[in-house]
PDB file of N, CA and C in Angstrom:
ATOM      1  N   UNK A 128      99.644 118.382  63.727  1.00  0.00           N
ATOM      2  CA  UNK A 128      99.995 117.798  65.011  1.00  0.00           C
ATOM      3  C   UNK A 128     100.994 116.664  64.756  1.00  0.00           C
ATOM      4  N   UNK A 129     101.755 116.326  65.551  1.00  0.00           N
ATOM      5  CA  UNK A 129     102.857 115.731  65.349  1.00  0.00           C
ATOM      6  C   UNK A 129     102.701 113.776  66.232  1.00  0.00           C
ATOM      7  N   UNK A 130     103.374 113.298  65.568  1.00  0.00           N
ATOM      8  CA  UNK A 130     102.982 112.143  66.156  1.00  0.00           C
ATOM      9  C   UNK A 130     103.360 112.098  67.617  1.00  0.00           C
ATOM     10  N   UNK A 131     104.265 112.768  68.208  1.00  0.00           N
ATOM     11  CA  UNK A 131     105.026 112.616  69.350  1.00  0.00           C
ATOM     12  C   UNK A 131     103.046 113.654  70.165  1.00  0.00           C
ATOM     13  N   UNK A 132     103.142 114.221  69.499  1.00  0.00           N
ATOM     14  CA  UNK A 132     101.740 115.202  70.299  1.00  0.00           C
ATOM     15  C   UNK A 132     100.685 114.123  70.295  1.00  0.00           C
ATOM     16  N   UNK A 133      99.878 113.542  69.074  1.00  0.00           N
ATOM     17  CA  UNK A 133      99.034 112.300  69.242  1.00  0.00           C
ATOM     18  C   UNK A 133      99.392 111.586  70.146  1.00  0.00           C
ATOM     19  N   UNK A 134     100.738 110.946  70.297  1.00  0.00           N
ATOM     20  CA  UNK A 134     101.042 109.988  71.376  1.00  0.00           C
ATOM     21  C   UNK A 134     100.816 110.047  73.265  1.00  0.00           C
ATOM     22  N   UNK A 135     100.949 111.667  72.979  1.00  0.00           N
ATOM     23  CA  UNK A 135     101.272 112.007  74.342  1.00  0.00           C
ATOM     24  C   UNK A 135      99.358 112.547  74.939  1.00  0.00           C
ATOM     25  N   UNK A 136      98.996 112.807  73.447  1.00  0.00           N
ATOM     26  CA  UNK A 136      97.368 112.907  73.636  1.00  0.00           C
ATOM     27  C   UNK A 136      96.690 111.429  73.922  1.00  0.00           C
ATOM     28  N   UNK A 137      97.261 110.739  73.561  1.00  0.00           N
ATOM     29  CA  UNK A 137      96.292 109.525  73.292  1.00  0.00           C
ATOM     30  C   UNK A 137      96.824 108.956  75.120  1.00  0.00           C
ATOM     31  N   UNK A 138      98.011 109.390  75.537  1.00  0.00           N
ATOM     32  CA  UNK A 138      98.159 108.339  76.864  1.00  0.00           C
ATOM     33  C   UNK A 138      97.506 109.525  78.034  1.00  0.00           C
ATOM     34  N   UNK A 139      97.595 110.923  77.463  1.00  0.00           N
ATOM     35  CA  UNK A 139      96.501 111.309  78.702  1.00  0.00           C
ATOM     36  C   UNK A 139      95.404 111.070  78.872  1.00  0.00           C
ATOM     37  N   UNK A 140      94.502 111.077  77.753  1.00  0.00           N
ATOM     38  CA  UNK A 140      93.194 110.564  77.655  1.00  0.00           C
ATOM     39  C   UNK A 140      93.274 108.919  78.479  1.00  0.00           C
ATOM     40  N   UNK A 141      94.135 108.276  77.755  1.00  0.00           N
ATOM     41  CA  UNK A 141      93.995 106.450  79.040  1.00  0.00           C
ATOM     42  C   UNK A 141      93.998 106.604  80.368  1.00  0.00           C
ATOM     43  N   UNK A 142      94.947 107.809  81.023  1.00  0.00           N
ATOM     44  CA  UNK A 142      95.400 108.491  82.216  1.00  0.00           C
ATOM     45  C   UNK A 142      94.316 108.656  83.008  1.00  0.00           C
ATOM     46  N   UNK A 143      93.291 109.751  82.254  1.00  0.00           N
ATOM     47  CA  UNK A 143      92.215 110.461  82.830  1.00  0.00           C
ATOM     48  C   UNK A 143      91.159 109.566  82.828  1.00  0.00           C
ATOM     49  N   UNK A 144      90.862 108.107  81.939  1.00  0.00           N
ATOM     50  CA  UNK A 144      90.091 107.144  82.308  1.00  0.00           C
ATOM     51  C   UNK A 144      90.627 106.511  83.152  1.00  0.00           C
ATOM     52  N   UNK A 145      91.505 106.201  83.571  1.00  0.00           N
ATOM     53  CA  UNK A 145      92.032 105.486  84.787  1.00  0.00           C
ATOM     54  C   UNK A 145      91.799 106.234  86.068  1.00  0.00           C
ATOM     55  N   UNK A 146      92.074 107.260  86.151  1.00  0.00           N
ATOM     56  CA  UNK A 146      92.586 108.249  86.965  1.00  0.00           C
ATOM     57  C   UNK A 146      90.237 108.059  87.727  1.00  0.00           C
ATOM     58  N   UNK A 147      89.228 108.692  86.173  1.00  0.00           N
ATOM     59  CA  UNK A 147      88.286 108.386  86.827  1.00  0.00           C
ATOM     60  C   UNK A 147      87.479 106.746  87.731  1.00  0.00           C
ATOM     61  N   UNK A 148      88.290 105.894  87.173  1.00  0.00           N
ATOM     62  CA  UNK A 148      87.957 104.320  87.480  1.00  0.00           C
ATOM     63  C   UNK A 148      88.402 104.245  88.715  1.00  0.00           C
ATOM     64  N   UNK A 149      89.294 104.555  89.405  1.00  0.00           N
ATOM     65  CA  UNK A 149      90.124 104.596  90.290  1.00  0.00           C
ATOM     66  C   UNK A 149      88.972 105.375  91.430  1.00  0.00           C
ATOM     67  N   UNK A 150      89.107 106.567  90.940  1.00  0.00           N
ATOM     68  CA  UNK A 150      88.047 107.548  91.858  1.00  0.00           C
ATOM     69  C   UNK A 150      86.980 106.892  92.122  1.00  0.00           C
ATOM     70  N   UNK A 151      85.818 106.219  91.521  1.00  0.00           N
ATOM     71  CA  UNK A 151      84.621 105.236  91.291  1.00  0.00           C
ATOM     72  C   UNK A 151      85.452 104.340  92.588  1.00  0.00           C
ATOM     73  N   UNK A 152      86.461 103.558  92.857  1.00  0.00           N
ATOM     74  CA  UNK A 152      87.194 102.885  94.098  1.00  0.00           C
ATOM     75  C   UNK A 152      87.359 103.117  95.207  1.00  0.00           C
ATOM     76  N   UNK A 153      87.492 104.645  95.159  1.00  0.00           N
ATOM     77  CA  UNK A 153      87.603 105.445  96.204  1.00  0.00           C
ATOM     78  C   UNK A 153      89.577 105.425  96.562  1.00  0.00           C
ATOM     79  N   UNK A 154      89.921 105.456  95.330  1.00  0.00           N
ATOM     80  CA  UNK A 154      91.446 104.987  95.360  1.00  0.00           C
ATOM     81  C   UNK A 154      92.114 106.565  95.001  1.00  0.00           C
ATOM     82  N   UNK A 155      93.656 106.901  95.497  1.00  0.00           N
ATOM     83  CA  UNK A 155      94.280 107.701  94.938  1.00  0.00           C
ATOM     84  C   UNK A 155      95.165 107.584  93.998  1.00  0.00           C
ATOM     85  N   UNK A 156      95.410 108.312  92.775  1.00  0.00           N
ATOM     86  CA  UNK A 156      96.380 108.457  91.452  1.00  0.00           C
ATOM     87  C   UNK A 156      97.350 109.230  91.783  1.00  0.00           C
ATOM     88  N   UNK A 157      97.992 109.500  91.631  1.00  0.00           N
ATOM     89  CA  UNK A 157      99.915 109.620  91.747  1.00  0.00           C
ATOM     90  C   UNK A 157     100.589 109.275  90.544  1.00  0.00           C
ATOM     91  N   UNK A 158     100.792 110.568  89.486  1.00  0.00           N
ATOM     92  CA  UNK A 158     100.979 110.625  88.435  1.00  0.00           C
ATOM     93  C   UNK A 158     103.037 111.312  88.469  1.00  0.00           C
ATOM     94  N   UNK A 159     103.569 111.073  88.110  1.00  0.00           N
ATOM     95  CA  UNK A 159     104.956 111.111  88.066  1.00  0.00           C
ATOM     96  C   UNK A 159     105.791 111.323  86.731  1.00  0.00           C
ATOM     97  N   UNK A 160     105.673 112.583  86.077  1.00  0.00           N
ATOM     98  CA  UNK A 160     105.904 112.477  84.702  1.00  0.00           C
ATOM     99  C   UNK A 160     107.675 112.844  84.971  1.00  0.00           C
ATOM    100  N   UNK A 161     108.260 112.657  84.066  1.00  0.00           N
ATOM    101  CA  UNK A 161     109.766 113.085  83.776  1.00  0.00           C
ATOM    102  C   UNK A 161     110.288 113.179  82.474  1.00  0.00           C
ATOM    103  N   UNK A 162     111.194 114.031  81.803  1.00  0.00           N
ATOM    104  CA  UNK A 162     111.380 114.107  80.637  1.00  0.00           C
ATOM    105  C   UNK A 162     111.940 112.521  79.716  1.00  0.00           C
ATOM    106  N   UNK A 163     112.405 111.820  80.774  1.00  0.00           N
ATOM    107  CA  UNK A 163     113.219 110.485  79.985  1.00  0.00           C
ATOM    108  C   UNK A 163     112.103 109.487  79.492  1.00  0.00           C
ATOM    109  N   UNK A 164     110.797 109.333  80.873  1.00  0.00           N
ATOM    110  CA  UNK A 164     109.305 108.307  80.739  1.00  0.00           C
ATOM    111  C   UNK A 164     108.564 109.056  81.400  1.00  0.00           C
ATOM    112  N   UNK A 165     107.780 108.306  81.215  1.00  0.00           N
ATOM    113  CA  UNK A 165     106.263 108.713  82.163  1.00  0.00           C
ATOM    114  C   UNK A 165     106.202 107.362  82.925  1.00  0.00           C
ATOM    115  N   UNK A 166     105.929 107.909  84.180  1.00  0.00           N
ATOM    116  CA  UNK A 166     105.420 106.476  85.106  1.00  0.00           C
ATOM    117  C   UNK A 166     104.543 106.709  85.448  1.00  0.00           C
ATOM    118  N   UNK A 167     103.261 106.050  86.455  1.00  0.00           N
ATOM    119  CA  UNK A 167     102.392 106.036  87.056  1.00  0.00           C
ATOM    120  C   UNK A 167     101.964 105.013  88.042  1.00  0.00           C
ATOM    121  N   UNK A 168     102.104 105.577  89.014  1.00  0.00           N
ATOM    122  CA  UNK A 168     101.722 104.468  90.026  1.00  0.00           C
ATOM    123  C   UNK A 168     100.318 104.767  90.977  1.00  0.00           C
ATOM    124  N   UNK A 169      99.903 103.835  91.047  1.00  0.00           N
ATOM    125  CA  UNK A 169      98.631 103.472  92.409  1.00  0.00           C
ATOM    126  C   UNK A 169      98.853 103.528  93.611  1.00  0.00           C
ATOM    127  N   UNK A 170      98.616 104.465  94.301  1.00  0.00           N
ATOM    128  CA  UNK A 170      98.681 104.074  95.741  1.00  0.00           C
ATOM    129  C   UNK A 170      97.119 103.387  96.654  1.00  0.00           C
ATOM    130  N   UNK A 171      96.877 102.740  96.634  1.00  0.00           N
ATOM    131  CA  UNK A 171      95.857 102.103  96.921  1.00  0.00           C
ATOM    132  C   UNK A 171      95.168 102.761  98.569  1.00  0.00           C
ATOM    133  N   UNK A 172      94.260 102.796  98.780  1.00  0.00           N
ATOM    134  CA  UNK A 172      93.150 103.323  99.893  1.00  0.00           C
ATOM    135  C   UNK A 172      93.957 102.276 101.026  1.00  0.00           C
ATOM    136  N   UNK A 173      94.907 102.932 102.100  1.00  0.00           N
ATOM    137  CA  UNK A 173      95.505 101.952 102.923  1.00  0.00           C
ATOM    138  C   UNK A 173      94.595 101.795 104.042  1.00  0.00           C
ATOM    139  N   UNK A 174      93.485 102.124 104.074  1.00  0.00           N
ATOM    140  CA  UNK A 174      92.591 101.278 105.127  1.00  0.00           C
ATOM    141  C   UNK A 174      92.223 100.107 104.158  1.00  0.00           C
ATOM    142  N   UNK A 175      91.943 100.181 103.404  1.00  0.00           N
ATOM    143  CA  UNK A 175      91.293  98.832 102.301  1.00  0.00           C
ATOM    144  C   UNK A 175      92.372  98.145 102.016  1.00  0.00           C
ATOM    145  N   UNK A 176      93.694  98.824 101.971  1.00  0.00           N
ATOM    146  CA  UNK A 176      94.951  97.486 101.398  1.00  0.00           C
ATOM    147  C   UNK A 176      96.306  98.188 101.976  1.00  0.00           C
ATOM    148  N   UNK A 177      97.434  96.842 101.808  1.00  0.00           N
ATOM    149  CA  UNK A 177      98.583  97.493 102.348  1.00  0.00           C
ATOM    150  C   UNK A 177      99.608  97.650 101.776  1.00  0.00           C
ATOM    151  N   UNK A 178      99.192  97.659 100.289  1.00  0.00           N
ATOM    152  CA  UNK A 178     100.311  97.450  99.052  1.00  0.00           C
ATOM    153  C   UNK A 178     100.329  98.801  97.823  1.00  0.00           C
ATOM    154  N   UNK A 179     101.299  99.191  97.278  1.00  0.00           N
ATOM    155  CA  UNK A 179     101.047  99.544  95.950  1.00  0.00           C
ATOM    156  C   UNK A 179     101.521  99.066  94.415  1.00  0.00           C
ATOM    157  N   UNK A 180     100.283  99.570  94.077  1.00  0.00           N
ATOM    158  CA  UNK A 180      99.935  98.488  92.953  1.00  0.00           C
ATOM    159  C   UNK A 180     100.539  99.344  91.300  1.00  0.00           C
ATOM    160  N   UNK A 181     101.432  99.576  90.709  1.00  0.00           N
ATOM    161  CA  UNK A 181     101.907  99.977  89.469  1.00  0.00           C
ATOM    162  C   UNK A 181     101.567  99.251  88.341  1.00  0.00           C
ATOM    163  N   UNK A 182     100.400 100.725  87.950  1.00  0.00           N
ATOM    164  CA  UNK A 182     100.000 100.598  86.490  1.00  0.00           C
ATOM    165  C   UNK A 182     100.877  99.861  85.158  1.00  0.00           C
ATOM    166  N   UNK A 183     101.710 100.358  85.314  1.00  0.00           N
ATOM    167  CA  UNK A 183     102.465 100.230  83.946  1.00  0.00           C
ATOM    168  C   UNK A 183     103.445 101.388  84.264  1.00  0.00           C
TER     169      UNK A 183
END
């Protein structure tokens, strides 16, 4: 396995713990991959808030 494969293993696994922490909130994930980065953003439960909030 290649380091570029570990790397890309190791940030889905952070993904899919986030992704469940979020759910536990009652929040939605909105995942946005592209060949140049990966982004990820929060869109937050807009009865509970009126903002979105980016992970990283």
């Amino acid at each position: 396995m290649s380091n570029t494969d570990k790397y890309l293993r190791d940030i889905a696994r952070e993904l899919k713990g986030i992704r469940k922490e979020l759910q536990k909130r009652n929040e939605t994930v909105i995942i946005d991959a592209n060949l140049d980065s990966v982004r990820s953003a929060v869109l937050a439960d807009k009865e509970k808030s009126k903002y979105n909030e980016l992970l990283f």
